[in-house]
C-alpha positions as a LaTeX table, in Angstrom:
\begin{tabular}{lrrr}
\hline
Residue & $x$ (\AA) & $y$ (\AA) & $z$ (\AA) \\
\hline
Met1 & 103.55 & 93.58 & 84.45 \\
Asp2 & 105.86 & 90.62 & 84.19 \\
Lys3 & 109.40 & 90.06 & 85.48 \\
Ile4 & 111.03 & 90.64 & 82.08 \\
Asn5 & 109.47 & 94.10 & 81.77 \\
Ile6 & 110.50 & 95.00 & 85.30 \\
Asp7 & 114.09 & 93.92 & 84.62 \\
Ala8 & 114.16 & 95.92 & 81.38 \\
Phe9 & 112.77 & 98.94 & 83.21 \\
Val10 & 115.40 & 98.69 & 85.95 \\
Gln11 & 118.19 & 98.39 & 83.37 \\
Asn12 & 116.87 & 101.39 & 81.43 \\
Met13 & 116.53 & 103.45 & 84.60 \\
His14 & 120.05 & 102.49 & 85.71 \\
Ser15 & 121.34 & 103.68 & 82.36 \\
Val16 & 119.39 & 106.92 & 82.67 \\
Leu17 & 120.46 & 107.56 & 86.26 \\
Ser18 & 124.11 & 107.02 & 85.41 \\
Lys19 & 123.91 & 110.07 & 83.13 \\
Met20 & 123.65 & 112.59 & 85.96 \\
Asp21 & 126.06 & 115.49 & 85.72 \\
Lys22 & 128.79 & 116.05 & 88.31 \\
Asn23 & 126.44 & 118.22 & 90.42 \\
Gly24 & 123.91 & 115.36 & 90.71 \\
Lys25 & 121.44 & 116.98 & 88.32 \\
Phe26 & 119.80 & 115.41 & 85.32 \\
His27 & 120.08 & 116.94 & 81.91 \\
Arg28 & 116.78 & 117.72 & 80.19 \\
Asn29 & 117.28 & 114.91 & 77.64 \\
Thr30 & 118.01 & 112.42 & 80.42 \\
Met31 & 114.76 & 113.29 & 82.21 \\
Arg32 & 112.83 & 112.97 & 78.95 \\
Thr33 & 114.34 & 109.48 & 78.44 \\
Ala34 & 113.40 & 108.47 & 82.00 \\
Leu35 & 109.81 & 109.63 & 81.48 \\
Glu36 & 109.65 & 107.76 & 78.16 \\
Cys37 & 110.80 & 104.56 & 79.93 \\
Ile38 & 108.08 & 104.96 & 82.56 \\
Glu39 & 105.40 & 105.68 & 79.93 \\
Gln40 & 106.46 & 102.63 & 77.89 \\
Leu41 & 106.31 & 100.35 & 80.93 \\
Gln42 & 102.84 & 101.69 & 81.82 \\
Lys43 & 101.66 & 101.16 & 78.24 \\
Glu44 & 102.93 & 97.55 & 78.24 \\
Ser45 & 101.29 & 96.92 & 81.61 \\
Asp46 & 97.97 & 98.35 & 80.37 \\
Glu47 & 98.15 & 96.20 & 77.22 \\
Gln48 & 98.83 & 93.06 & 79.26 \\
Gln49 & 95.87 & 93.77 & 81.54 \\
Ala50 & 93.65 & 94.34 & 78.50 \\
Asp51 & 94.82 & 90.96 & 77.17 \\
Gly52 & 93.79 & 89.25 & 80.42 \\
Phe53 & 97.26 & 89.25 & 81.96 \\
Arg54 & 97.47 & 90.40 & 85.61 \\
Ile55 & 100.04 & 88.99 & 88.00 \\
Cys56 & 99.23 & 88.46 & 91.68 \\
Leu57 & 101.85 & 90.18 & 93.83 \\
Asp58 & 101.78 & 87.30 & 96.32 \\
Cys59 & 101.76 & 84.08 & 94.31 \\
Asn60 & 103.20 & 85.53 & 91.06 \\
Arg61 & 100.53 & 83.79 & 88.97 \\
Asn62 & 98.34 & 85.18 & 86.22 \\
Met63 & 95.22 & 86.13 & 88.18 \\
Leu64 & 92.82 & 85.59 & 85.30 \\
Ser65 & 93.95 & 82.07 & 84.40 \\
Ser66 & 95.10 & 80.51 & 87.70 \\
Lys67 & 92.60 & 78.84 & 90.03 \\
Gly68 & 93.40 & 81.17 & 92.92 \\
Cys69 & 96.17 & 82.53 & 95.13 \\
Thr70 & 98.49 & 79.97 & 96.73 \\
Gln71 & 99.03 & 82.08 & 99.85 \\
Leu72 & 96.35 & 80.51 & 102.06 \\
Phe73 & 97.02 & 82.34 & 105.32 \\
Met74 & 97.53 & 85.86 & 106.60 \\
Leu75 & 99.87 & 86.79 & 109.40 \\
Ile76 & 98.21 & 89.74 & 111.13 \\
Asn77 & 100.01 & 91.16 & 114.17 \\
Asn78 & 101.76 & 87.84 & 114.79 \\
Asn79 & 98.56 & 85.76 & 114.56 \\
Tyr80 & 97.82 & 83.37 & 111.67 \\
Tyr81 & 94.41 & 83.44 & 110.00 \\
Lys82 & 93.14 & 81.20 & 107.20 \\
Arg83 & 92.02 & 83.34 & 104.27 \\
Ile84 & 88.33 & 83.05 & 103.33 \\
Pro85 & 87.86 & 81.27 & 99.96 \\
Val86 & 85.80 & 82.62 & 97.08 \\
Leu87 & 82.15 & 81.88 & 97.75 \\
Ser88 & 80.05 & 80.03 & 95.21 \\
Ile89 & 77.03 & 82.16 & 94.50 \\
Gly90 & 73.99 & 80.28 & 93.18 \\
Val91 & 74.65 & 77.31 & 90.93 \\
Thr92 & 77.35 & 78.98 & 88.79 \\
Asn93 & 81.05 & 78.39 & 89.10 \\
Asp94 & 81.96 & 81.87 & 87.94 \\
Arg95 & 85.33 & 83.30 & 88.80 \\
Cys96 & 85.58 & 86.24 & 91.19 \\
His97 & 84.80 & 89.31 & 89.11 \\
Asp98 & 87.73 & 91.24 & 90.59 \\
Cys99 & 90.65 & 88.80 & 90.89 \\
Gly100 & 89.56 & 85.82 & 88.78 \\
Ala101 & 89.84 & 83.16 & 91.52 \\
Leu102 & 87.50 & 80.16 & 91.28 \\
Pro103 & 84.90 & 79.33 & 93.96 \\
Gly104 & 86.51 & 77.47 & 96.86 \\
Lys105 & 89.95 & 78.92 & 96.07 \\
Thr106 & 91.67 & 81.89 & 97.72 \\
His107 & 91.26 & 85.43 & 96.40 \\
His108 & 94.38 & 87.11 & 95.03 \\
Ile109 & 95.92 & 89.90 & 97.08 \\
Glu110 & 94.15 & 93.28 & 97.07 \\
Cys111 & 90.94 & 91.75 & 95.72 \\
Asp112 & 87.93 & 93.92 & 96.51 \\
Met113 & 85.86 & 90.82 & 97.27 \\
Glu114 & 88.12 & 89.20 & 99.88 \\
Ile115 & 86.47 & 88.83 & 103.29 \\
Cys116 & 88.31 & 89.72 & 106.51 \\
Pro117 & 89.70 & 86.51 & 108.06 \\
Ile118 & 89.27 & 87.92 & 111.57 \\
Cys119 & 85.58 & 88.92 & 111.69 \\
Lys120 & 84.57 & 86.90 & 108.60 \\
Glu121 & 82.04 & 89.58 & 107.68 \\
Ser122 & 83.55 & 92.75 & 106.21 \\
Gln123 & 85.49 & 93.42 & 103.05 \\
Phe124 & 89.13 & 92.83 & 103.95 \\
Ile125 & 90.44 & 95.99 & 102.28 \\
Thr126 & 88.13 & 98.23 & 104.34 \\
Cys127 & 87.72 & 96.25 & 107.57 \\
Asn128 & 88.52 & 97.92 & 110.88 \\
Cys129 & 89.89 & 94.59 & 112.18 \\
Val130 & 93.01 & 95.01 & 110.07 \\
Ala131 & 93.31 & 98.81 & 109.79 \\
Gly132 & 96.83 & 99.89 & 110.68 \\
Lys133 & 98.00 & 96.35 & 111.47 \\
Asp134 & 101.10 & 94.56 & 110.19 \\
Ile135 & 99.83 & 92.13 & 107.52 \\
Lys136 & 101.62 & 89.49 & 105.47 \\
Thr137 & 100.21 & 86.64 & 103.39 \\
Val138 & 101.89 & 83.27 & 103.87 \\
Asn139 & 101.61 & 79.73 & 102.60 \\
Ile140 & 101.36 & 76.59 & 104.70 \\
Met141 & 105.09 & 75.83 & 104.41 \\
Glu142 & 106.00 & 79.14 & 106.06 \\
Ile143 & 103.75 & 78.33 & 109.04 \\
Lys144 & 105.37 & 74.91 & 109.58 \\
Lys145 & 108.87 & 76.42 & 109.94 \\
\hline
\end{tabular}
């Protein structure tokens, strides 16, 4: 889903929401229009993903064509950790099958293959090291501030 579609969605929803009656209730036609807007946005998002177009929520790059995520660190409970790069398996230079990052580059956010930067062993998304903790990805410039 790209920025243009999100902006169009917000504008459409603003238009729909402004059509509430004086009691704060939506008319049936207004609700149908809102649902149609949501369905259209989902359809466009699905088509973009099928065309190899997925945007990383952190670096705002196309995950399947960029080299990797530009957010190289994680701030976890006020401690900085360097994110673990994509591992090169064997002699191939294949991209990560989940997020598309190249070997040696950083996985994109929410990638199933990212390794926990604390224990350096478990899958990040299921690791007990980070369960329930405040997590934010950051780039090197944010650390230097």
